[in-house]
Short mmCIF file of C-alpha atoms and ligand atoms in Angstrom, two decimals:
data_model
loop_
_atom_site.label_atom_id
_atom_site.label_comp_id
_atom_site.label_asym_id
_atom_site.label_seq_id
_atom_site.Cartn_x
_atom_site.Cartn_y
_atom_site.Cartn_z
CA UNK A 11 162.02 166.27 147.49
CA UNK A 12 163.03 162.82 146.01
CA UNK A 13 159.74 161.65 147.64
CA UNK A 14 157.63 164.32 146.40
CA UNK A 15 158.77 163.92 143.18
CA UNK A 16 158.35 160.22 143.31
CA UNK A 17 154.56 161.20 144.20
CA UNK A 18 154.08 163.38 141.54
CA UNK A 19 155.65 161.37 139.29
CA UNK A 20 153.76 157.82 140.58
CA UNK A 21 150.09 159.95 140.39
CA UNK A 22 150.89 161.03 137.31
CA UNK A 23 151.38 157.85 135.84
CA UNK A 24 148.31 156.34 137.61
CA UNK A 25 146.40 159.30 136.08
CA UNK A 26 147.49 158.26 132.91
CA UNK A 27 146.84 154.89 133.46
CA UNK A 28 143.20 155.45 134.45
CA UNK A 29 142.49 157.81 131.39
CA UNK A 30 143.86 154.71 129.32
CA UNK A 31 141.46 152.19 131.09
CA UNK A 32 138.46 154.67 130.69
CA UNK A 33 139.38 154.83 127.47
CA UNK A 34 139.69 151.25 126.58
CA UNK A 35 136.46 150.27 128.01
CA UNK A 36 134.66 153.03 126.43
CA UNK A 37 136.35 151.55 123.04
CA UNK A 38 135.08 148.56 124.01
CA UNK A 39 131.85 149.44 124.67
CA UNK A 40 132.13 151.61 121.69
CA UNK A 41 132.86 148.35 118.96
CA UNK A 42 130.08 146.06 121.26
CA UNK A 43 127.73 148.90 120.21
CA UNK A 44 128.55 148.73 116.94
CA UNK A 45 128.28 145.01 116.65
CA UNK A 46 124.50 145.39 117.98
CA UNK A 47 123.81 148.24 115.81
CA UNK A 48 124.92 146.49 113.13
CA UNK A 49 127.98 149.04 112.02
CA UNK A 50 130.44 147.23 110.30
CA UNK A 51 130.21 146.49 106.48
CA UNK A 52 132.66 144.69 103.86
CA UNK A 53 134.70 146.21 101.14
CA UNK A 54 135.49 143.89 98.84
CA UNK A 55 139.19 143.92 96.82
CA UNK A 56 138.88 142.38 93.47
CA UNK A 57 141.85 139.80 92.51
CA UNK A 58 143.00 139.17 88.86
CA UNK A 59 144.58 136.29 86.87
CA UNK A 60 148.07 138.16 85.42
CA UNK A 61 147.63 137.09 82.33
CA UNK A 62 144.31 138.67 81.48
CA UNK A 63 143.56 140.48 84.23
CA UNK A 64 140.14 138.57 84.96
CA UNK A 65 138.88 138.28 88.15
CA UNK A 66 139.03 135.20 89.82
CA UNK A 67 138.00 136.20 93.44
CA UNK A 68 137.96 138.70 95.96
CA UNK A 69 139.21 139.62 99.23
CA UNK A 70 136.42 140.66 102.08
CA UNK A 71 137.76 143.85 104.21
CA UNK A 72 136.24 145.05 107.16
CA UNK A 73 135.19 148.83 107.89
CA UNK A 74 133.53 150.14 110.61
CA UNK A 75 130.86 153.33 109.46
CA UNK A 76 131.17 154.72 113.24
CA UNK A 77 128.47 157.39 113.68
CA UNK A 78 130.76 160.17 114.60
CA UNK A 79 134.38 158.86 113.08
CA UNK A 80 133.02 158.49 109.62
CA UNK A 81 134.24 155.16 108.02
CA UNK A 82 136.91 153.57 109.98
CA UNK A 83 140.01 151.37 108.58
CA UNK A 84 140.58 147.77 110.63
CA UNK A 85 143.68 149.41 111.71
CA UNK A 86 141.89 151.35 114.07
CA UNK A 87 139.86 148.63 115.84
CA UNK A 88 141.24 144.76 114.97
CA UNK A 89 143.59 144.71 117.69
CA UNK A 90 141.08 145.92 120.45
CA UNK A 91 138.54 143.48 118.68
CA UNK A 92 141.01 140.87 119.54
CA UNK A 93 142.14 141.58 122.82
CA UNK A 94 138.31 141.81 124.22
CA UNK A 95 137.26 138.82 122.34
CA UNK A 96 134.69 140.82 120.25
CA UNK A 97 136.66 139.39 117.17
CA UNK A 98 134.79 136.13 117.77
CA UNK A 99 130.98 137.71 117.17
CA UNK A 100 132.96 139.92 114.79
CA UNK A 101 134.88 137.45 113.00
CA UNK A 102 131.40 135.37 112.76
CA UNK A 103 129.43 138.43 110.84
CA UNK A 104 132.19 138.92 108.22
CA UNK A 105 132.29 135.25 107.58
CA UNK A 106 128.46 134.73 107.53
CA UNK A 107 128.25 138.53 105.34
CA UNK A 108 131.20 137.76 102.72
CA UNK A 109 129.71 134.52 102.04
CA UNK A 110 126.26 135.59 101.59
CA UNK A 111 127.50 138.72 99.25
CA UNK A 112 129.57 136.87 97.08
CA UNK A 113 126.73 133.68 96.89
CA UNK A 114 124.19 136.35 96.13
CA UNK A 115 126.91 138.01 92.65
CA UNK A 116 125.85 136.54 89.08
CA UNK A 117 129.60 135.67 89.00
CA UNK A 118 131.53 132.27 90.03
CA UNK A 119 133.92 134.43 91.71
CA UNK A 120 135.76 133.22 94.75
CA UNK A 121 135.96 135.51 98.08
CA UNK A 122 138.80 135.17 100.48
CA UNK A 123 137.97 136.15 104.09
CA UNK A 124 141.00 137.31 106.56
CA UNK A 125 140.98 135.21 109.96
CA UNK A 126 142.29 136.26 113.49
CA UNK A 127 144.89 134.21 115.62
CA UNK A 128 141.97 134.93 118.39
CA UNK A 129 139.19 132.92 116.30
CA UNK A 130 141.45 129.90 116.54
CA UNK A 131 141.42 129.98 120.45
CA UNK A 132 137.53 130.32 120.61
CA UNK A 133 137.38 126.96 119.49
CA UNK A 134 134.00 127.58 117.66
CA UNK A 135 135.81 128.56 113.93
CA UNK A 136 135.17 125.24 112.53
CA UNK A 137 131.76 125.73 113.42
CA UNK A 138 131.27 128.96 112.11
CA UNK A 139 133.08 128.17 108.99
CA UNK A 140 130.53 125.01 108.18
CA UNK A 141 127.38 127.43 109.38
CA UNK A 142 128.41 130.51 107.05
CA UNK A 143 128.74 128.13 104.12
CA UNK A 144 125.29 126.03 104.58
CA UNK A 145 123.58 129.41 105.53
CA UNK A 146 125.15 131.20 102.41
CA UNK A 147 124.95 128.07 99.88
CA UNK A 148 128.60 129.30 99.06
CA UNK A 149 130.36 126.00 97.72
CA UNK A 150 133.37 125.43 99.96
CA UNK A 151 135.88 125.96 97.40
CA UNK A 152 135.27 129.24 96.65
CA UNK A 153 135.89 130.13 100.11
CA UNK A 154 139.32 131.04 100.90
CA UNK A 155 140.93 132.25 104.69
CA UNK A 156 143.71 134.41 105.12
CA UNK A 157 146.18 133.84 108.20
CA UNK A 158 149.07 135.22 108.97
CA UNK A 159 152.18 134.02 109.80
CA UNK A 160 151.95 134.53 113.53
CA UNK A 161 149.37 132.46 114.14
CA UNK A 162 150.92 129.36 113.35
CA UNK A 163 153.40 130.63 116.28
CA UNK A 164 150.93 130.66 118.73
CA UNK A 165 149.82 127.04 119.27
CA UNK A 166 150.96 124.72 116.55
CA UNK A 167 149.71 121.70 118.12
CA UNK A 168 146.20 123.11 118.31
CA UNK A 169 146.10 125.19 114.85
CA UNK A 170 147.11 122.07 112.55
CA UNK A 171 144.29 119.70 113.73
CA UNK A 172 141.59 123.03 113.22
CA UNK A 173 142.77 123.71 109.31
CA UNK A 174 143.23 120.19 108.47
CA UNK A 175 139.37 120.32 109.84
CA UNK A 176 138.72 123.39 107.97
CA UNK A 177 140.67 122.09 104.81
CA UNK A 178 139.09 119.01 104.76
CA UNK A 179 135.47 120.90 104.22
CA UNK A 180 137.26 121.91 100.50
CA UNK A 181 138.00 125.52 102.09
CA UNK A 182 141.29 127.22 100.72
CA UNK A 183 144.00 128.19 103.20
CA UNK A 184 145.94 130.76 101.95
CA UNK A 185 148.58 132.50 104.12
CA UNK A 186 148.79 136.02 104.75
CA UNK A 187 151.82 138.91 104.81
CA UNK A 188 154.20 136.04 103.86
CA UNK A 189 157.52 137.13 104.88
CA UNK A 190 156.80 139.40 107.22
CA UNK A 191 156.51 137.28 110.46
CA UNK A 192 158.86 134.69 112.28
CA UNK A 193 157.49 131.01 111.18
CA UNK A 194 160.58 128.73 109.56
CA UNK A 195 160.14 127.69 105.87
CA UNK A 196 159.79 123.25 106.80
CA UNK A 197 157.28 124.83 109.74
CA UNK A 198 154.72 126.25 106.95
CA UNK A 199 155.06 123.30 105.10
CA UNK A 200 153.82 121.03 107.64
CA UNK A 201 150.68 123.62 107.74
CA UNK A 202 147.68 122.44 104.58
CA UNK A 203 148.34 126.16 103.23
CA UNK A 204 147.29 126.00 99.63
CA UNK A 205 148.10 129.45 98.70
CA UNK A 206 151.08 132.13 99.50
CA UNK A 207 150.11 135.66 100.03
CA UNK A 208 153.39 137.75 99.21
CA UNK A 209 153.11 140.75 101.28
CA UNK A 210 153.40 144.09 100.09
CA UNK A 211 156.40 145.56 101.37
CA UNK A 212 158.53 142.66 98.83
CA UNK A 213 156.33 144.06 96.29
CA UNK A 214 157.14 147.65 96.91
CA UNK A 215 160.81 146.87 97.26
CA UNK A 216 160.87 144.98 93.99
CA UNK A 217 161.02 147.70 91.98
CA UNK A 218 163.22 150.06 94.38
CA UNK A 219 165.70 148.13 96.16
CA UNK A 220 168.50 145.91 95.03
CA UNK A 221 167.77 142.24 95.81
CA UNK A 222 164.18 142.96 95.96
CA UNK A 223 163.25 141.53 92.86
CA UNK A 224 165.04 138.27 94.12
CA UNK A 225 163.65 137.73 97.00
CA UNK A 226 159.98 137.50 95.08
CA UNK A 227 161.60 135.77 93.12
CA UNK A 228 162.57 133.73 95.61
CA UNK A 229 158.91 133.33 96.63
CA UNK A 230 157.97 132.56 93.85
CA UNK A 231 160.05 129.76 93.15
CA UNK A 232 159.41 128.05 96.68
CA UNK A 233 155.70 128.42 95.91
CA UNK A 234 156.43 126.31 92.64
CA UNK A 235 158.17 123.82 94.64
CA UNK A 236 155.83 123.18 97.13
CA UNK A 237 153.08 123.48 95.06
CA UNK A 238 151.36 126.70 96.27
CA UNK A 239 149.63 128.78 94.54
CA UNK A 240 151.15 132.26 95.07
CA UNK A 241 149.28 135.67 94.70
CA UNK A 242 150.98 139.05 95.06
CA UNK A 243 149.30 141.99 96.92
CA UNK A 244 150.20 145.71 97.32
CA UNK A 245 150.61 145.67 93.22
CA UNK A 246 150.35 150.01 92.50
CA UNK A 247 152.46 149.94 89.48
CA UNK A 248 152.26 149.04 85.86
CA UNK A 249 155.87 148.52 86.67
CA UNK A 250 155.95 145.91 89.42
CA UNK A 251 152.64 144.37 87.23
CA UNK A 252 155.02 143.33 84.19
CA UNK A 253 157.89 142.35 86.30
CA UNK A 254 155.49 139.68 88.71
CA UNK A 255 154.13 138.46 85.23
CA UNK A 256 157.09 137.90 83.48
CA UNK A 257 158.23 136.32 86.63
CA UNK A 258 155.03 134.18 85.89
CA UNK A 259 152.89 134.91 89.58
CA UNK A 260 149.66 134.02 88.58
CA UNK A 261 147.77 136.28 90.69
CA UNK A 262 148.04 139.80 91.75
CA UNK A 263 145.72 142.25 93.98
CA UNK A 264 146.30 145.97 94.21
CA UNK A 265 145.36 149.63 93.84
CA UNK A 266 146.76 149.41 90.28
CA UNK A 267 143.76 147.07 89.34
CA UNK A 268 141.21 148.06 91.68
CA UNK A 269 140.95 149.36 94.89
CA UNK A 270 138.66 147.71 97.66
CA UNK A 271 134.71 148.91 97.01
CA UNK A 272 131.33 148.07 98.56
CA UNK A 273 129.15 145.23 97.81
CA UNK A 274 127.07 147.15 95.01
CA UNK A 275 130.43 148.75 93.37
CA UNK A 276 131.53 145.34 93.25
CA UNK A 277 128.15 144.22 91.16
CA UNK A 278 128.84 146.97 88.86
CA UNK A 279 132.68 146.49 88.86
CA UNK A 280 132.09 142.58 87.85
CA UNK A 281 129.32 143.37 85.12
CA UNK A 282 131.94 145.77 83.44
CA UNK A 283 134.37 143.54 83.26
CA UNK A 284 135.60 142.54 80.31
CA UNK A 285 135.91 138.84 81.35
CA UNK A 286 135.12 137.39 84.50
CA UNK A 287 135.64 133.94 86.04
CA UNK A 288 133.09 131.17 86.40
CA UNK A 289 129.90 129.98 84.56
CA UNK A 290 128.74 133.38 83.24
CA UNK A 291 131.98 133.77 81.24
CA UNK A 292 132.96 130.69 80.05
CA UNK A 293 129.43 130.17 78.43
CA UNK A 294 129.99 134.27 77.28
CA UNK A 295 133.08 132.83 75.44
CA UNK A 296 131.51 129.54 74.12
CA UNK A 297 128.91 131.67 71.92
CA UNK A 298 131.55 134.42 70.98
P1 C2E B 323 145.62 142.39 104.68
O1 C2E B 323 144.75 141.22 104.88
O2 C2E B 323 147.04 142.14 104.30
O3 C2E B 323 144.87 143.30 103.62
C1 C2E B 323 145.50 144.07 102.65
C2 C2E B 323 145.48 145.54 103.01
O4 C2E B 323 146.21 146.26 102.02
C3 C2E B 323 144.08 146.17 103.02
O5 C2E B 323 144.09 147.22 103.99
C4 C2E B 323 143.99 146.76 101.62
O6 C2E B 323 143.06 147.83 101.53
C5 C2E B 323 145.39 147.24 101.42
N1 C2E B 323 145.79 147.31 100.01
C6 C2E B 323 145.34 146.59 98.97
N2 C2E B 323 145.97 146.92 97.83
C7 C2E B 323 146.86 147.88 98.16
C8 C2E B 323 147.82 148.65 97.40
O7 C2E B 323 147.99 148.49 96.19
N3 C2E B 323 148.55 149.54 98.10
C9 C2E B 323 148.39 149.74 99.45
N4 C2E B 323 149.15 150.67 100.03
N5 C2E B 323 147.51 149.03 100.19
C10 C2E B 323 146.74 148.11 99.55
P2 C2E B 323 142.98 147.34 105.10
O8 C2E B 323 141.62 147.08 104.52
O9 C2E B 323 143.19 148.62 105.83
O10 C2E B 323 143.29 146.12 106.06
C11 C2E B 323 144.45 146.10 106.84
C12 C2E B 323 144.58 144.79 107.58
O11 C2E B 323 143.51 144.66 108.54
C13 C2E B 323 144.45 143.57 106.68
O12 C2E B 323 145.67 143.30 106.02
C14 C2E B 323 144.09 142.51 107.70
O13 C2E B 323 145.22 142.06 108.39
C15 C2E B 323 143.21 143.30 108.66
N6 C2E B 323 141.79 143.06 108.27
C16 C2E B 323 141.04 143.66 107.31
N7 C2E B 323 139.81 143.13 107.25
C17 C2E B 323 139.77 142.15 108.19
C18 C2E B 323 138.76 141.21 108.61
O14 C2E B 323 137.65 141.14 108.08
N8 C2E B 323 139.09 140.36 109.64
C19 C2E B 323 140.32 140.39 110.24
N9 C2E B 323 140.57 139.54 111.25
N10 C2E B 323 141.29 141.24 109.85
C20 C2E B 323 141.03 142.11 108.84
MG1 MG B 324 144.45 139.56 103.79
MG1 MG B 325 148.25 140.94 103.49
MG1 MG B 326 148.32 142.95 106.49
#
C-alpha cells in the first residue's frame, strides 16, 4: 500500500512537473515570439521636482500587448525574461526604445531606464548602453539606470568595475526599491550610485505606521550625507506629498501626479504642462 501510494504520489508529482516544463517552454517561446514580433512597448512615468511639480524626467516601464492576454504588467514576464536570458535582447530594445522616445520629445526631460541583475552577467551592457545613446543622440546625462539592491549582492567584484564604466560615460546610477533588499549601508557607498530610489512600501507606511515617517526620514538624511540625490516613488497621496516636501525630498513619482502612459500621452502630458524642464522652459520663462 505504502508503495502504491508512493507511486501515485511520485507520478503525480512528475505529472506536475512535466505540465510545469511544458509550460515554461511554451512561456518561453511565448516572450521569444513576442520579441520577434515586436510586442513589447514602454509606458513612460513622469517624475516631478516637489517644489513645483515640474517634470524633470521620466521612468521607462515595460508592457507586453500579448495578442490574447491583452496588455501585460512586467510582473508577469521579468522573471522568466531573466531566467531564459531573453532579458538581454529584451533589456537591449527598452534601452535602444526609451532613448530614442525621449531624444525624439520637444522637452530636455531626462528618462530613467530599470536594469536587470541578468544584463550585468551578459557582459555586453556597457556596450549596449554606449550603442543606445550614439544611435538615439540622447546626451548621456539624461540617461539614468535603475538597479536594485540585489544586484550589488550578486557579484560585487564584477558589478563595480561595469558602473564605474557606465558612470564614467556621464550616465546616472540611481538605485532602485532602496530598503527593501539585503546590501549594508558602507557596501552602497562604495557603489558610484548618484541617486536613492526610496521604495514605496516606506512611502505607504509614512503616513500609516508609527516610525514610518522616520525611517524616510532617515533616508533622507543619509542621502544628504552622502550626497545622493534622493527621489521618492509610490507617492498616491496629497498627504504623504506635503509630508516628503516639508521633509525637503526633492523628487517624487507616483499615481498622485501621474500615472505611467504611452509615448504619445506623454507628448501631450509634457505640452500641458504648466512648466517643464530643459531648454523649452527656461527660454518660456525668460520672455514671460
Ligand atoms: P519599479 O522599477 O520599482 O517601478 C515602479 C512600479 O510601481 C511600476 O510598476 C509603477 O507602475 C508602479 N507605481 C508607480 N507609481 C505608483 C503608485 O503611486 N502606486 C502604486 N501602487 N504603484 C506605483 P510596474 O510597471 O508594474 O513595474 C514593476 C516592476 O517591474 C518595476 O518596479 C521593475 O522592477 C520591473 N520593470 C518594469 N519595467 C522594467 C524594464 O523595462 N526592465 C526591467 N528589467 N524591469 C522592469
Ligand atoms: Mg524603477
Ligand atoms: Mg522601485
Ligand atoms: Mg520594484
Amino acid at each position: 500500500r505504502a508503495r502504491r501510494a508512493g507511486r501515485a504520489t511520485y507520478s503525480f508529482f512528475a505529472e506536475e512537473m512535466n505540465a510545469r516544463i511544458t509550460s515554461y517552454r511554451i512561456r518561453i517561446d511565448d516572450i521569444r515570439r513576442g520579441i520577434a514580433n515586436q510586442e513589447f512597448v514602454l509606458e513612460y512615468q513622469p517624475r516631478f521636482d516637489t517644489h513645483d511639480r515640474r517634470v524633470l524626467s521620466v521612468e521607462a516601464l515595460v508592457r507586453w500587448l500579448h495578442p490574447e492576454k491583452g496588455l501585460v504588467g512586467p510582473g508577469e514576464f521579468i522573471d522568466l525574461a531573466e531566467r531564459s536570458g531573453l532579458i538581454i535582447p529584451l533589456g537591449e530594445w527598452i534601452l535602444n526604445t526609451a532613448c530614442r522616445t525621449i531624444a525624439a520629445q520637444p522637452h530636455d526631460i531626462g528618462v530613467s531606464v530599470n536594469i536587470s541583475p541578468v544584463q550585468f552577467r551578459g557582459g555586453t551592457l556597457l556596450d549596449t548602453v554606449e550603442k543606445a545613446l550614439a544611435r538615439s543622440g540622447l546626451a548621456a546625462e539624461r540617461l539614468e539606470l535603475e538597479i536594485t539592491e540585489s544586484v550589488l549582492l550578486d557579484n560585487p567584484d564584477e558589478i563595480r568595475p561595469i558602473l564605474q564604466r557606465i558612470k564614467s560615460l556621464g550616465v546616472r546610477l540611481a538605485i532602485d526599491d532602496f530598503g527593501t533588499g539585503h546590501s549594508s549601508l558602507s557596501y552602497l557607498r562604495s557603489f558610484p550610485f548618484d541617486v536613492i530610489k526610496i521604495d514605496r512600501q516606506f512611502i505607504s507606511d509614512m503616513v500609516v505606521q508609527d516610525g514610518g515617517r522616520a525611517i524616510v526620514h532617515a533616508i533622507l538624511s543619509l542621502g544628504k550625507a552622502l550626497g545622493l540625490g534622493v527621489i521618492a516613488e509610490g507617492v498616491e497621496t496629497e498627504q504623504q506629498f506635503e509630508m516628503l516636501a516639508s521633509d525637503e525630498c526633492k523628487e517624487v513619482q507616483g499615481f498622485l501626479l501621474a500615472r505611467p502612459m504611452p509615448a504619445p500621452d506623454l507628448g501631450k502630458f509634457l505640452d500641458r504642462s504648466p512648466i517643464v524642464s530643459g531648454r523649452q522652459t527656461s527660454d518660456v520663462r525668460l520672455l514671460s
